[in-house]
Amino acid sequence: MTSSAVSGALRAALAKACQVGPLLSRIVAAIGGGYVLGAVASVAVLALPMDKPQAVLAGTMASFLVYTGAVIWVFAVRSATRAWVGLLLAALPLVLAAWPVWNGVNPA
Amino acid sequence: MTAIEKKNSKPGKPAARGIRQTMSDLHIWAGLLVGWILYAMFLTGTVSYFKEEISQWMRPELAHQAVVPDPAEVVPRIAQEMQQVAPGSNQWSLGMPDARNNVVSAFWRIAKPEKGERGFGSAVFDPQTGQKVASRETVGGEFFYRFHFQFHYMPVLWARWLASFCAMFMLVAIVSGVITHKKIFVDFFTFRGGKGQRSWLDAHNALSVFGLPFHAMITYTGLVTLMTMTMPWASTAAFKTQAERQAMQSEISAFIPAGKPSGEAAPLAPLGDMVRQAQQRWGEDRIGRVTVNNAGDTSARVIVTYGDFERVSISPKYMLFEGSTGKLLEVKDQVGAAAETRGVLYALHLGRFGDTTVRWLYFLTSLAGTAMVGTGLVMWTVKRRTKLPNPDKPYFGFWLVERLNIAAIAGLSIAMAAMLWANRLLPLEMEKRSDWEIHWFFILWGASLVWAMLRPAKRAWVELLWAGCAALALLPVVNVLTTDRPLWRSLIEGDWVFSGLELSLLALAALHAWLAVRTWRHKPKPKPQRQVAPRPAPARAADVGAVVPSAVANSAVIATDLQEARP
């Protein structure tokens, strides 16, 4: 193969990746990112002044609604980048709330 | 979705597509990717609302139970039998018969399981004789219930993950479907029959909107039933010790693990008396289950649990007795708010609290949900068929979706009927008989798939629908030939379990016949030319066809609707 053919093939592959990339990125954001956001939210609920088992159950039940909302968000916004930024922004306060719980500080 | 990305990734293009179109894409793909599994989950879940009746039908040797036996008399009877059936077991548990269930379902922990053997045993007992039921070996309607969330032939945990994953897709499909659907109320009253894709869309909308609160509830509560497995993070973050985990467990389950036996033998105090105490507290017919830990030891415990058919919650409600003396140790009758919420959500999913009317409503709405998934799957192919360059030779993806649709929808009815056929036809003394009932379910399902792949699509639909119709309609006939409980006798004797089930089979057979005829008569309409300039709105409203008057009045609304419905 000549170098121009190789670069042509490379360019085609790159163009393909540019097309498929954002979609894949969204799918990962929706399935993986959404799950993580739901999980973090479920832990963050433990920061509330509630009885622990009740907080665990409330957080876990709510996590599926957070997950659903996240998936909808990821596909509703204009670009994959926005989707990720939105997820991260939502995760930020939740992680802050969940941090002490993970580190064994008893909030109740 | 690629279309969205293409539009979005190139700057300078016109504004991105509206949220409704984006959500429509999400709806279509989330629905399609797991649609076949969802269809099977929906249909087997639907029939599970009558699993007790199906189980009774599959044990025809057991007489129709006219009077519900008193648990205070049944428990001692079966307890005696348990000493023989499960010797040395440190825990056994008896599910009581009730108005819809004529057997005692027992399970127990096997004292010393052989290598590779499961740690649990289970059996059903005749409440009158206390013996194992003198009936053919069958798992009964329990199979459909189990299949609904853990399938078969695969590790239970993986299966439950898969079921949860599909349920999550379903929830996303429901929410995105609602966002897509602008005029939910008007569309509910809009049905344009005999118009190919449009009719499918209208049917799909009507079925979805009709049961929308139910579909959303059943999907979300389905996720809740398995949540401690799929979302364990709050639990693992909060609880560090076994005692803490146990405290939480006691909020969601009446299961009390057997403690360490003392080694000192002590006979059980009369179990009937303990059941009577619970009956005095809750009422005669409220006993759901009796569990005995460490029977025959001084550390024995007896747990009498409230029946989940009497209240809209499955949160733990029980009385705990000391086994050797019969002394009441603890009464658990309430849990925290979140735990109660979970208990209610779980109970809403199971629908066990319902009387016959509520169960029928559950069944019919759930059947509409099944049809919602089914019409959605079919629509994917109907919509794309008109765009195919050569409908006789579609591209592989189309071909595959179409064949999977046929096998998943028409094939599943045949498979489910096949299990009931196997129940009647397999030799009674056959080894692993109940396993073979299940194998026949899958053999016929697999055969349907092969058939769907080998035949032209439309013929495969029609043939398999007719096969399903015949398989269902002939079941009452097979019952006449193989048992002494023909339909007319059940009707005369007022045995509504047998007659109700067989009449339902006939009704479902009629439904399959109707679908087969409709499919056979269906002629795909040639696609209207897209280049044609849009006609003025009133003219378009005129060709709408069967629309209810209130919707016709608002022709402008319908006209815009139609524009959206067009691909």
XYZ file of C-alpha atoms in Angstrom:
675
model
C 0.000 0.000 0.000
C 1.177 3.436 -0.757
C 1.404 5.995 1.982
C -1.417 8.015 0.470
C -3.678 4.971 0.503
C -2.779 4.350 4.138
C -3.464 7.922 5.122
C -6.688 7.786 3.130
C -7.782 4.694 5.029
C -6.739 6.312 8.283
C -8.721 9.407 7.486
C -11.768 7.325 6.638
C -11.428 5.415 9.891
C -11.048 8.673 11.769
C -14.095 10.145 10.091
C -16.054 7.027 11.009
C -14.845 7.285 14.599
C -15.883 10.946 14.723
C -19.323 9.875 13.641
C -19.722 6.878 15.918
C -17.608 8.224 18.765
C -20.093 10.701 20.232
C -22.864 8.120 20.078
C -20.740 5.522 21.848
C -19.773 8.181 24.348
C -23.423 8.872 25.045
C -24.226 5.200 25.426
C -21.416 4.818 27.949
C -22.568 7.987 29.727
C -26.133 6.724 29.856
C -25.562 3.134 30.965
C -22.349 3.508 32.986
C -22.491 7.153 34.026
C -26.165 6.928 34.888
C -25.562 3.898 37.061
C -22.702 5.568 38.913
C -24.781 8.695 39.447
C -27.627 6.588 40.821
C -25.220 4.727 43.102
C -23.644 7.947 44.398
C -27.093 9.434 44.978
C -28.111 6.387 46.988
C -25.083 6.820 49.228
C -25.536 10.600 49.483
C -28.963 10.091 51.061
C -27.100 8.682 54.070
C -25.923 12.207 54.810
C -29.495 13.141 55.696
C -30.428 13.087 59.366
C -32.346 9.834 59.121
C -32.341 6.424 60.663
C -29.651 4.505 58.799
C -31.625 1.527 57.475
C -34.384 3.881 56.341
C -31.874 6.131 54.600
C -30.301 3.147 52.861
C -33.668 1.944 51.603
C -34.852 5.406 50.585
C -31.600 6.108 48.749
C -31.594 2.768 46.996
C -35.203 3.156 45.865
C -34.535 6.685 44.645
C -31.404 5.652 42.762
C -33.412 4.111 39.912
C -35.253 7.374 39.366
C -31.925 9.229 39.301
C -30.604 6.633 36.846
C -33.625 7.077 34.579
C -33.346 10.856 34.713
C -29.657 10.621 33.865
C -30.279 8.484 30.782
C -32.960 10.865 29.558
C -30.631 13.804 30.138
C -27.772 12.164 28.283
C -29.844 11.734 25.152
C -31.798 14.971 25.464
C -28.900 17.424 25.366
C -27.192 18.699 22.252
C -23.845 16.972 22.472
C -22.056 14.128 24.165
C -19.779 16.607 25.908
C -22.754 18.398 27.436
C -24.137 15.063 28.529
C -20.960 14.241 30.446
C -20.641 17.742 31.898
C -24.224 17.555 33.145
C -23.613 14.191 34.776
C -20.460 15.469 36.464
C -22.187 18.627 37.706
C -24.992 16.543 39.175
C -22.508 14.141 40.721
C -20.427 16.865 42.386
C -22.727 17.759 45.308
C -23.703 14.110 45.680
C -20.082 13.021 45.969
C -19.466 15.782 48.532
C -22.382 14.478 50.567
C -21.378 10.851 50.140
C -17.689 11.400 50.906
C -17.901 11.325 54.715
C -20.140 8.252 54.564
C -17.606 6.363 52.488
C -14.858 7.376 54.855
C -16.642 5.891 57.776
C -17.800 9.104 59.449
C -21.131 8.330 61.019
C -23.515 11.126 60.067
C -26.434 10.123 62.250
C -29.302 8.242 17.097
C -26.526 8.473 14.577
C -28.661 11.029 12.878
C -28.620 13.182 15.968
C -24.911 12.911 16.265
C -24.345 13.785 12.650
C -26.426 16.866 13.028
C -24.834 17.869 16.255
C -21.236 17.226 15.472
C -21.209 19.508 12.474
C -21.245 23.176 13.397
C -23.065 25.503 11.077
C -25.915 23.078 10.511
C -29.420 24.135 11.397
C -30.438 23.835 15.056
C -30.440 20.363 16.576
C -33.527 18.209 16.285
C -36.250 18.771 18.812
C -36.323 16.927 22.073
C -39.302 14.923 20.935
C -37.420 13.433 18.014
C -34.379 12.713 20.145
C -36.591 11.019 22.700
C -38.336 9.103 19.961
C -34.990 7.657 18.872
C -34.130 6.796 22.451
C -37.550 5.188 22.868
C -37.200 3.104 19.726
C -33.702 1.831 20.460
C -34.129 1.248 24.178
C -37.303 -0.648 23.354
C -35.969 -2.656 20.462
C -32.690 -3.802 22.009
C -34.283 -5.617 24.908
C -37.821 -5.796 23.512
C -37.881 -9.544 22.993
C -36.814 -10.263 26.546
C -39.232 -7.623 27.824
C -42.060 -9.215 25.886
C -41.325 -12.579 27.494
C -40.984 -10.976 30.928
C -44.277 -9.148 30.465
C -46.277 -12.135 29.255
C -44.973 -14.656 31.775
C -45.359 -12.019 34.482
C -48.921 -11.400 33.342
C -49.961 -15.016 33.675
C -48.175 -15.192 37.025
C -51.032 -13.207 38.539
C -52.868 -16.492 38.229
C -49.973 -18.757 39.052
C -51.829 -20.456 41.877
C -54.710 -21.300 39.549
C -52.293 -22.567 36.902
C -50.599 -24.713 39.539
C -53.934 -26.215 40.545
C -54.788 -26.961 36.938
C -51.415 -28.675 36.567
C -52.177 -30.925 39.547
C -55.523 -32.331 38.431
C -55.349 -35.217 40.911
C -55.926 -32.811 43.803
C -59.611 -32.246 44.342
C -61.116 -28.811 44.078
C -60.689 -27.161 47.463
C -64.098 -25.938 48.542
C -63.161 -24.915 52.081
C -59.828 -23.453 53.112
C -58.372 -25.705 55.815
C -57.541 -24.207 59.199
C -53.778 -23.559 59.434
C -53.840 -24.413 63.142
C -54.733 -27.965 62.135
C -52.640 -28.131 58.999
C -49.325 -27.070 60.548
C -48.988 -29.888 63.119
C -49.913 -32.391 60.399
C -47.189 -31.231 58.033
C -44.684 -30.666 60.852
C -44.853 -34.347 61.670
C -44.148 -35.164 58.046
C -41.220 -32.754 57.962
C -39.362 -34.895 60.520
C -39.288 -37.664 57.881
C -38.816 -35.455 54.822
C -36.124 -33.154 56.156
C -34.417 -34.908 59.056
C -31.798 -32.814 60.827
C -32.707 -29.698 58.865
C -32.088 -26.542 60.887
C -34.824 -24.626 59.121
C -38.041 -25.437 57.368
C -40.886 -23.259 56.310
C -44.474 -23.973 55.332
C -46.549 -21.712 53.063
C -50.208 -22.051 54.055
C -53.015 -22.892 51.643
C -55.559 -20.166 50.995
C -58.626 -19.556 48.885
C -56.595 -19.773 45.678
C -54.015 -22.304 46.633
C -54.810 -25.858 47.689
C -51.392 -27.084 48.766
C -48.839 -26.389 51.462
C -45.579 -25.318 49.814
C -42.657 -26.257 51.990
C -38.980 -25.539 51.635
C -36.167 -26.505 53.925
C -32.463 -26.244 54.366
C -30.823 -29.613 53.730
C -28.818 -30.705 56.773
C -25.806 -32.091 54.951
C -26.032 -31.391 51.229
C -24.091 -33.745 48.975
C -21.363 -32.197 46.906
C -22.958 -30.197 44.092
C -26.410 -30.517 45.616
C -28.413 -27.389 46.288
C -28.685 -26.440 49.943
C -32.462 -26.278 49.813
C -35.207 -28.782 49.304
C -38.829 -28.101 48.483
C -42.057 -30.001 48.109
C -45.790 -29.502 48.142
C -48.026 -31.214 50.677
C -51.686 -32.038 50.802
C -53.096 -30.005 53.698
C -55.749 -32.655 54.412
C -53.548 -35.731 54.666
C -50.258 -34.090 55.564
C -48.549 -36.283 52.955
C -46.637 -35.142 49.908
C -49.267 -34.497 47.275
C -50.331 -37.565 45.414
C -50.125 -35.798 42.094
C -47.979 -35.682 38.997
C -44.622 -34.053 39.483
C -44.802 -30.479 38.221
C -43.466 -27.049 39.060
C -46.835 -25.672 38.045
C -47.414 -21.976 37.481
C -44.327 -21.332 39.560
C -42.287 -21.806 36.383
C -43.786 -18.771 34.638
C -43.271 -16.730 37.780
C -39.626 -17.755 38.094
C -38.967 -17.380 34.390
C -40.361 -13.858 34.534
C -37.365 -12.563 36.490
C -34.710 -15.254 36.385
C -35.271 -17.112 33.111
C -33.893 -20.656 33.027
C -30.761 -22.629 32.175
C -28.569 -19.827 33.525
C -27.164 -18.822 36.911
C -29.895 -17.142 38.938
C -27.792 -14.099 39.793
C -26.819 -13.383 36.206
C -30.402 -13.843 35.159
C -31.666 -11.397 37.741
C -29.079 -8.864 36.628
C -30.259 -9.325 33.069
C -33.889 -8.899 34.125
C -33.037 -5.727 36.050
C -31.057 -4.389 33.107
C -34.020 -4.939 30.798
C -36.387 -3.350 33.322
C -34.138 -0.294 33.414
C -34.401 -0.050 29.622
C -38.152 -0.388 29.979
C -38.301 2.498 32.428
C -36.251 4.644 30.066
C -38.506 3.607 27.197
C -41.594 4.595 29.168
C -40.277 8.034 30.142
C -38.889 8.788 26.680
C -42.130 7.499 25.168
C -44.158 9.917 27.249
C -41.927 12.837 26.259
C -42.181 11.825 22.598
C -45.906 11.686 22.876
C -47.160 15.225 22.774
C -50.897 14.834 22.765
C -51.384 11.918 25.022
C -55.088 12.468 25.619
C -56.162 13.109 22.033
C -54.097 10.208 20.738
C -55.660 7.887 23.237
C -58.992 8.382 21.478
C -57.506 8.171 18.019
C -57.540 4.930 16.146
C -57.035 4.839 12.435
C -57.709 1.236 11.514
C -56.545 -0.568 8.400
C -53.844 1.972 7.692
C -50.701 -0.032 8.183
C -48.057 1.764 10.143
C -50.466 4.416 11.381
C -52.772 1.800 12.836
C -49.883 0.112 14.571
C -48.790 3.441 15.991
C -52.309 4.228 17.189
C -52.687 0.791 18.732
C -49.313 1.090 20.420
C -50.247 4.522 21.792
C -53.660 3.461 23.021
C -52.296 0.346 24.733
C -49.493 2.316 26.338
C -51.590 5.223 27.522
C -54.392 3.010 28.777
C -52.093 1.338 31.236
C -49.464 4.045 31.606
C -49.599 4.384 35.400
C -49.593 0.606 35.671
C -46.704 0.125 33.253
C -44.625 2.773 35.012
C -45.488 1.309 38.407
C -44.837 -2.291 37.456
C -41.481 -1.478 35.867
C -40.230 0.661 38.711
C -41.454 -1.724 41.399
C -39.852 -4.555 39.458
C -36.518 -2.789 39.839
C -37.244 -2.310 43.539
C -37.807 -6.047 44.084
C -34.219 -6.750 43.036
C -32.617 -3.548 44.269
C -30.551 -4.953 47.128
C -28.699 -6.950 44.493
C -28.360 -4.310 41.772
C -27.807 -1.227 43.972
C -26.004 -2.447 47.073
C -23.838 0.658 47.440
C -25.747 2.539 50.124
C -25.977 -0.643 52.131
C -22.275 -1.467 51.886
C -21.323 2.141 52.669
C -23.585 2.381 55.699
C -23.198 -0.974 57.375
C -19.867 -2.261 58.554
C -20.922 -5.021 60.901
C -23.005 -8.144 60.549
C -25.330 -6.879 63.289
C -26.056 -3.685 61.354
C -26.760 -5.611 58.200
C -29.064 -7.876 60.162
C -30.912 -4.877 61.604
C -31.558 -3.596 58.113
C -32.520 -7.057 56.907
C -35.162 -7.292 59.615
C -36.744 -4.155 58.158
C -37.348 -5.797 54.814
C -37.752 -9.487 55.494
C -39.436 -11.764 57.990
C -36.646 -14.244 57.433
C -34.882 -15.038 60.690
C -31.696 -17.072 60.325
C -31.424 -20.169 62.478
C -29.133 -19.623 65.451
C -26.561 -22.082 66.628
C -28.287 -25.186 68.032
C -27.575 -25.880 71.696
C -27.273 -29.598 71.109
C -29.786 -30.337 73.850
C -32.809 -32.127 72.501
C -36.243 -30.718 73.306
C -39.479 -31.537 71.510
C -41.450 -28.739 69.868
C -44.354 -27.371 71.873
C -47.715 -27.791 70.083
C -47.478 -25.681 66.909
C -51.260 -25.440 66.631
C -51.392 -23.368 69.819
C -48.893 -20.861 68.484
C -50.849 -20.539 65.253
C -54.036 -20.008 67.310
C -52.387 -17.140 69.189
C -51.511 -15.476 65.900
C -55.048 -16.036 64.647
C -56.468 -14.381 67.733
C -54.316 -11.374 67.095
C -54.741 -11.046 63.336
C -57.811 -13.044 62.377
C -58.550 -16.633 61.350
C -57.444 -16.453 57.744
C -54.392 -14.221 58.028
C -51.690 -16.828 58.493
C -49.276 -16.815 55.573
C -46.364 -18.955 56.614
C -44.960 -20.889 59.552
C -41.194 -21.283 59.823
C -39.371 -23.453 62.336
C -35.684 -23.016 63.146
C -33.710 -25.778 64.887
C -36.686 -28.055 65.384
C -36.076 -30.568 68.206
C -33.448 -28.441 69.931
C -33.813 -26.188 72.976
C -32.863 -23.244 70.744
C -35.862 -23.864 68.462
C -37.784 -20.830 67.218
C -41.163 -20.679 65.511
C -42.057 -17.716 63.306
C -45.688 -17.254 62.298
C -45.890 -14.744 59.444
C -48.836 -12.633 58.322
C -50.156 -13.527 54.861
C -49.204 -11.169 52.051
C -52.601 -11.648 50.418
C -54.334 -9.571 53.062
C -52.556 -6.233 52.860
C -50.856 -4.014 50.315
C -47.399 -4.437 51.756
C -44.965 -7.255 52.154
C -42.969 -5.614 54.939
C -42.287 -8.127 57.715
C -45.144 -8.795 60.107
C -44.746 -11.841 62.307
C -44.857 -13.386 65.774
C -41.797 -15.139 67.142
C -42.195 -18.015 69.601
C -39.783 -20.079 71.618
C -40.111 -23.506 70.037
C -39.714 -25.730 73.072
C -42.147 -23.845 75.319
C -44.424 -21.994 72.905
C -43.736 -18.742 74.731
C -44.283 -15.575 72.670
C -40.922 -13.791 72.372
C -41.553 -10.961 69.932
C -44.260 -9.375 67.858
C -43.072 -7.485 64.801
C -45.825 -5.433 63.271
C -44.246 -2.316 61.925
C -41.154 -1.077 60.173
C -39.729 2.342 59.345
C -41.253 4.637 56.729
C -38.828 3.849 53.917
C -39.034 0.135 54.651
C -42.814 0.316 54.585
C -42.649 2.194 51.282
C -40.508 -0.581 49.890
C -42.927 -3.149 51.260
C -45.813 -1.424 49.511
C -43.944 -1.062 46.206
C -43.024 -4.728 46.306
C -46.588 -5.750 47.099
C -47.917 -3.576 44.285
C -45.688 -5.483 41.907
C -46.806 -8.896 43.097
C -50.476 -7.980 43.284
C -51.066 -10.768 45.805
C -53.237 -8.543 47.959
C -55.905 -8.418 45.288
C -59.171 -10.310 45.259
C -60.381 -11.919 42.052
C -61.544 -8.640 40.511
C -58.273 -6.844 41.213
C -56.331 -9.778 39.833
C -58.299 -9.690 36.621
C -57.613 -5.968 36.336
C -53.939 -6.634 36.931
C -54.040 -9.396 34.356
C -55.782 -7.347 31.669
C -53.675 -4.225 32.165
C -50.560 -6.317 32.179
C -51.725 -8.041 29.008
C -52.142 -4.594 27.475
C -48.539 -3.955 28.544
C -47.478 -7.131 26.782
C -49.300 -5.944 23.678
C -47.650 -2.551 24.054
C -44.224 -4.178 23.856
C -45.373 -6.445 21.045
C -46.881 -3.689 18.888
C -43.781 -1.595 19.502
C -41.552 -4.390 18.210
C -43.724 -5.013 15.193
C -43.867 -1.311 14.400
C -40.113 -1.185 13.963
C -40.401 -3.538 10.999
C -43.660 -2.083 9.653
C -42.121 1.371 9.586
C -38.969 0.242 7.818
C -40.542 -2.192 5.401
C -41.913 0.600 3.215
C -38.436 2.073 2.933
C -36.759 -1.138 1.864
C -35.364 -1.025 -1.654
C -36.519 -4.606 -2.159
C -38.947 -5.911 0.471
C -38.309 -9.510 -0.626
C -34.626 -9.254 0.138
C -34.250 -7.041 3.207
C -30.892 -6.314 4.764
C -29.747 -8.647 7.545
C -30.704 -6.419 10.489
C -34.257 -6.100 9.256
C -34.515 -9.795 8.523
C -33.239 -10.649 12.009
C -35.571 -8.266 13.854
C -38.528 -9.556 11.877
C -37.743 -13.220 12.610
C -37.032 -12.570 16.258
C -40.346 -10.719 16.499
C -42.206 -13.702 15.093
C -40.502 -16.193 17.393
C -40.676 -13.969 20.468
C -44.335 -13.079 20.055
C -46.123 -15.886 18.235
C -43.596 -18.487 19.400
C -43.920 -17.704 23.082
C -47.637 -18.492 23.118
C -46.881 -21.876 21.590
C -44.104 -22.506 24.100
C -46.287 -21.633 27.067
C -49.104 -23.801 25.783
C -46.589 -26.580 25.155
C -45.720 -26.677 28.813
C -49.356 -27.246 29.695
C -49.585 -29.935 27.013
C -46.509 -31.631 28.463
C -48.148 -31.485 31.866
C -51.029 -33.561 30.565
C -49.205 -35.856 28.150
C -45.853 -36.806 29.696
C -45.930 -40.222 31.391
C -46.783 -39.783 35.064
C -43.944 -41.925 36.353
C -41.333 -40.310 34.123
C -37.948 -39.442 35.648
C -37.479 -35.680 36.153
C -40.954 -35.137 34.827
C -41.255 -31.521 35.961
C -37.930 -30.692 34.310
C -39.223 -32.101 31.065
C -42.304 -29.924 31.185
C -39.921 -26.989 31.165
C -37.696 -28.501 28.479
C -40.727 -28.795 26.228
C -41.432 -25.116 26.727
C -37.991 -24.295 25.340
C -38.028 -26.982 22.642
C -41.205 -25.530 21.162
C -39.931 -21.981 21.513
C -36.730 -22.949 19.698
C -38.730 -24.755 17.021
C -40.818 -21.614 16.496
C -37.645 -19.633 15.927
C -36.417 -22.141 13.367
C -39.812 -22.056 11.659
C -39.799 -18.250 11.646
C -36.389 -18.248 10.001
C -37.240 -20.750 7.297
C -40.631 -19.451 6.156
C -41.540 -16.187 4.454
C -42.252 -13.652 7.192
C -45.955 -13.169 6.669
C -46.597 -16.885 6.326
C -44.546 -17.576 9.434
C -46.642 -15.063 11.383
C -49.911 -16.553 10.222
C -48.849 -20.175 10.625
C -47.422 -19.711 14.091
C -50.421 -17.671 15.233
C -52.722 -20.456 14.045
C -50.496 -23.006 15.751
C -50.731 -20.986 18.966
C -54.487 -20.775 18.558
C -54.771 -24.541 18.111
C -52.382 -25.278 20.983
C -54.459 -23.128 23.325
C -57.897 -24.148 22.085
C -57.156 -27.866 22.266
C -55.881 -27.775 25.850
C -59.386 -28.138 27.320
C -59.860 -31.083 24.950
C -56.634 -32.699 26.102
C -57.852 -32.167 29.623
C -61.079 -34.014 28.861
C -59.136 -36.934 27.444
C -56.508 -37.194 30.165
C -58.356 -36.301 33.373
C -61.782 -36.811 34.856
C -62.362 -33.074 35.173
C -63.814 -31.938 31.835
C -64.808 -28.341 31.374
C -68.545 -29.002 31.633
C -68.100 -30.794 34.947
C -65.987 -27.941 36.329
C -68.679 -25.528 35.228
C -71.494 -27.516 36.809
C -69.590 -28.019 40.038
C -68.654 -24.343 40.199
C -64.938 -25.114 40.157
C -63.842 -21.689 38.978
C -60.179 -22.545 39.052
C -60.471 -25.194 36.342
C -63.298 -23.693 34.352
C -61.926 -20.146 34.628
C -58.532 -21.238 33.406
C -59.887 -23.252 30.491
C -62.295 -20.513 29.436
C -59.342 -18.115 29.509
C -57.376 -20.486 27.290
C -60.256 -20.478 24.817
C -60.442 -16.682 24.922
C -56.711 -16.437 24.285
C -57.071 -18.915 21.422
C -59.735 -16.653 19.924
C -57.370 -13.699 20.279
C -54.706 -15.635 18.357
C -57.209 -16.556 15.655
C -58.215 -12.923 15.282
C -54.570 -11.861 15.005
C -53.911 -14.595 12.453
C -56.851 -13.513 10.297
C -55.864 -9.858 10.547
C -52.285 -10.639 9.600
C -53.393 -12.815 6.684
C -55.702 -10.145 5.288
C -53.230 -7.332 5.793
C -51.934 -5.803 2.603
C -49.041 -3.406 3.032
C -50.009 -0.052 1.577
C -47.663 1.426 -0.989
C -45.774 4.243 0.538
C -47.192 7.680 -0.259
C -44.826 9.820 -2.285
C -42.817 11.976 0.029
C -42.299 14.697 -2.586
C -45.984 15.513 -2.756
C -46.563 19.023 -1.510
C -48.348 19.067 1.834
C -52.067 19.335 1.394
C -53.962 21.883 3.452
C -54.795 20.705 6.919
C -58.590 20.222 6.579
C -58.184 17.955 3.568
C -55.804 15.822 5.512
C -58.060 15.524 8.466
C -60.698 14.204 6.110
C -58.789 11.053 5.265
C -58.081 10.208 8.839
C -60.784 7.581 8.968
C -61.948 6.171 12.256
C -61.378 8.999 14.671
C -63.677 9.725 17.559
C -65.847 12.795 17.073
C -64.181 14.936 19.705
C -60.865 14.477 17.984
C -62.319 15.135 14.545
C -63.605 18.456 15.788
C -60.083 19.550 16.265
C -58.826 18.829 12.793
C -55.833 21.097 13.058
C -54.551 19.110 16.010
C -54.883 15.877 14.111
C -53.242 17.295 11.042
C -50.115 18.239 12.950
C -50.263 14.886 14.628
C -50.294 13.120 11.330
C -47.283 15.021 10.219
C -45.470 13.722 13.238
C -46.673 10.198 12.706
C -45.260 10.183 9.224
C -41.759 8.809 9.027
